CSV table of C-alpha atoms in Angstrom, one decimal:
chain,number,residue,atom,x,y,z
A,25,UNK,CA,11.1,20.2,4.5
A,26,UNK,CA,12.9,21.5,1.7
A,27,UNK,CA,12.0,19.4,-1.2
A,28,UNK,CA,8.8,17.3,-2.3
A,29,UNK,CA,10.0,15.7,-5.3
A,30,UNK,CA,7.0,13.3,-7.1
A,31,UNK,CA,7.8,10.4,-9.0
A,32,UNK,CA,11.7,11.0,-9.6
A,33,UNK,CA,13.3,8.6,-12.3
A,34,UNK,CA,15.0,5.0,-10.6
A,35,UNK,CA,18.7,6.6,-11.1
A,36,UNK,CA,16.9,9.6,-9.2
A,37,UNK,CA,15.3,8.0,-6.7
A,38,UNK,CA,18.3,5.5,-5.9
A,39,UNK,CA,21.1,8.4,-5.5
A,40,UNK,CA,18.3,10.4,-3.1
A,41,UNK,CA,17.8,7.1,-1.2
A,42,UNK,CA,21.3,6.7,-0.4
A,43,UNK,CA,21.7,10.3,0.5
A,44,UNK,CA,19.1,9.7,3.0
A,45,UNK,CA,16.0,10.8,1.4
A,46,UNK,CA,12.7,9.4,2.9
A,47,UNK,CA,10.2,8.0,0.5
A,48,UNK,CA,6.8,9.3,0.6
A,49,UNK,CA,4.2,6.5,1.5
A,50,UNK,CA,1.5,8.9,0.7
A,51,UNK,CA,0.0,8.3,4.0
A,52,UNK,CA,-1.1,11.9,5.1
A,53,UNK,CA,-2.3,13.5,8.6
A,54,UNK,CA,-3.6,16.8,8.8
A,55,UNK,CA,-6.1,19.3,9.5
A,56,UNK,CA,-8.8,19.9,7.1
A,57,UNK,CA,-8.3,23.7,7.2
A,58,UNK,CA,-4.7,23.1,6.7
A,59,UNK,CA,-5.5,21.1,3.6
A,60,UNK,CA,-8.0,23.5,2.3
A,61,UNK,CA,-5.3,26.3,2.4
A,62,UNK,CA,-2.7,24.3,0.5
A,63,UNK,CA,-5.7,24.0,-2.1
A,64,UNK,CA,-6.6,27.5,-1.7
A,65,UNK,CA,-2.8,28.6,-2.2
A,66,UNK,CA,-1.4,26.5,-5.6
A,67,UNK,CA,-4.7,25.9,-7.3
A,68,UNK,CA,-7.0,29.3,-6.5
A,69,UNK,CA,-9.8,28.1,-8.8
A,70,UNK,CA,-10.0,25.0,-8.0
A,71,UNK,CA,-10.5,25.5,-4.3
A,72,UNK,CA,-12.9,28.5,-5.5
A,73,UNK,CA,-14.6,26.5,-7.7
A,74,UNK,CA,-15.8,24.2,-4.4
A,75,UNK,CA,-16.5,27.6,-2.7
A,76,UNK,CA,-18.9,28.3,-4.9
A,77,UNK,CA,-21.5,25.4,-3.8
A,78,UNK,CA,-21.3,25.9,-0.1
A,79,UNK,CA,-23.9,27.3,0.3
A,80,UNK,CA,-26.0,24.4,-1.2
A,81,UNK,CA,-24.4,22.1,1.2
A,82,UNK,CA,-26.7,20.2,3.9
A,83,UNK,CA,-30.0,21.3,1.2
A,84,UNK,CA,-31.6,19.3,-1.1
A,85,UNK,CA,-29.8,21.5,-3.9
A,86,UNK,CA,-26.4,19.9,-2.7
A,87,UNK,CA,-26.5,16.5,-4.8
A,88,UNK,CA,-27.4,18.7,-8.3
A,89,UNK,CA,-24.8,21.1,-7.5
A,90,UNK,CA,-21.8,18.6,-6.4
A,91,UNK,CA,-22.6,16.2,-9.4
A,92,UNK,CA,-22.4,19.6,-11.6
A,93,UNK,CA,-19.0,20.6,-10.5
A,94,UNK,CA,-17.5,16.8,-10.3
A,95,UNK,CA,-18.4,16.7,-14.2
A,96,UNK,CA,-16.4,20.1,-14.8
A,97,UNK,CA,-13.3,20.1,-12.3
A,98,UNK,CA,-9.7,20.0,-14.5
A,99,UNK,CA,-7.5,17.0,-13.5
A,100,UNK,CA,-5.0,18.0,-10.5
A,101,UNK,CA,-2.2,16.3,-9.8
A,102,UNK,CA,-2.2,16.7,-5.6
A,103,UNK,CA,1.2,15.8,-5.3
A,104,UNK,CA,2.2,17.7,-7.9
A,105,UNK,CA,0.5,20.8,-7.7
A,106,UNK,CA,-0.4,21.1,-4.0
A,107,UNK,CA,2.1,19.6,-2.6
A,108,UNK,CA,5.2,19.7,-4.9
A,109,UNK,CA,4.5,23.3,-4.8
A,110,UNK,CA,4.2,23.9,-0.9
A,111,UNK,CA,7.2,22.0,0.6
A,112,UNK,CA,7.9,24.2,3.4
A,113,UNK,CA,3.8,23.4,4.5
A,114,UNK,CA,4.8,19.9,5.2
A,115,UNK,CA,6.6,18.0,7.7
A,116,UNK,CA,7.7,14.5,7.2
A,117,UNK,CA,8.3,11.7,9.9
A,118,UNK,CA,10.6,8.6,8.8
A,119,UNK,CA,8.7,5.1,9.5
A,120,UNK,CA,11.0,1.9,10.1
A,121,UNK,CA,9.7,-1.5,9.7
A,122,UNK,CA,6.9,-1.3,7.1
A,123,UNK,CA,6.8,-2.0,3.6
A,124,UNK,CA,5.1,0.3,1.0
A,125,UNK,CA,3.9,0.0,-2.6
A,126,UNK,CA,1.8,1.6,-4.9
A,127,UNK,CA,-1.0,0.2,-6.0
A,128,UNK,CA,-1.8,2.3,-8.4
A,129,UNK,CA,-2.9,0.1,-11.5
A,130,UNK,CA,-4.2,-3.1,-11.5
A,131,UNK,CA,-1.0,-5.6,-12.1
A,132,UNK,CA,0.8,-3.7,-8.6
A,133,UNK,CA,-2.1,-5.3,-6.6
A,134,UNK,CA,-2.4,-8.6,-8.1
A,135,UNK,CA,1.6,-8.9,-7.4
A,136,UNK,CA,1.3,-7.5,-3.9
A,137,UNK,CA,-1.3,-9.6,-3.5
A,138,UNK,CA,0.2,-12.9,-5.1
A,139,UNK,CA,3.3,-11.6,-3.0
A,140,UNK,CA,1.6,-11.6,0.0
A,141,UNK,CA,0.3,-14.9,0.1
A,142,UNK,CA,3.4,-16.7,0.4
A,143,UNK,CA,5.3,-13.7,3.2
A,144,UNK,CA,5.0,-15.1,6.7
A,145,UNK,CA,2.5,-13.1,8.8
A,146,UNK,CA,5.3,-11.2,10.8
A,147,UNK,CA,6.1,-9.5,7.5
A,148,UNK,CA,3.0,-8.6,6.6
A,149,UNK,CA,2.1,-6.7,10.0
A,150,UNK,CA,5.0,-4.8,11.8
A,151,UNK,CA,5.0,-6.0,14.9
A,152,UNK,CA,6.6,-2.4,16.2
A,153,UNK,CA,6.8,0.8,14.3
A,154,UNK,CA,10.2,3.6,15.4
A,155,UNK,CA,10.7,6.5,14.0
């Protein structure tokens, strides 16, 4: 992959659809150890700050110590800075036949979900998935 390109403007993201772009559905397979390495590789200290409470991991110390470094981690941006950053660590796979939205604030679901309601089964499930 050349290019992992987060949240382009609509002119953007129109003139990269019709040049054949594929639209990221944020649906993600991977290892974990391959994730942890992205991590490790565009945000060091974050990753290193999660390093640092391994060791409390599986003891009664690990509830304390995960709570303590949940209420000091910075805000990433994953697609941003992991992978925006990494492009060539990804590999994409075009999906036909399924609809996508994102539901990231509360108006988005209540229309998808309003939408839904009156969409005839067979839209709402693919009933066959090609790549």
């Amino acid at each position: 992959m050349r290019r992992f390109w987060e949240k382009p403007s609509v002119e953007d993201a129109e003139r990269l659809r019709a040049q054949g772009w594929l639209w990221n559905s944020f649906v993600m397979i991977g290892r974990v150890s391959t994730m942890l390495a992205l991590v490790r590789m565009t945000a060091p200290d974050l990753h290193r700050s999660f390093s640092e409470i391994a060791a409390t991991l599986g003891t009664v110390g690990e509830v304390p110590a995960v709570e303590r470094l949940y209420c000091g981690l910075p805000s990433v941006d994953f697609s941003r800075q992991v992978l925006s950053a990494r492009p060539d660590a990804l590999a994409v796979l075009p999906v036909r036949g399924v609809h996508w939205s994102d539901l990231g604030d509360p108006e988005r679901v209540l229309t998808t979900r309003r939408r839904a309601r009156t969409m005839p089964m067979r839209e709402l499930i693919p009933v066959s998935i090609s790549a």
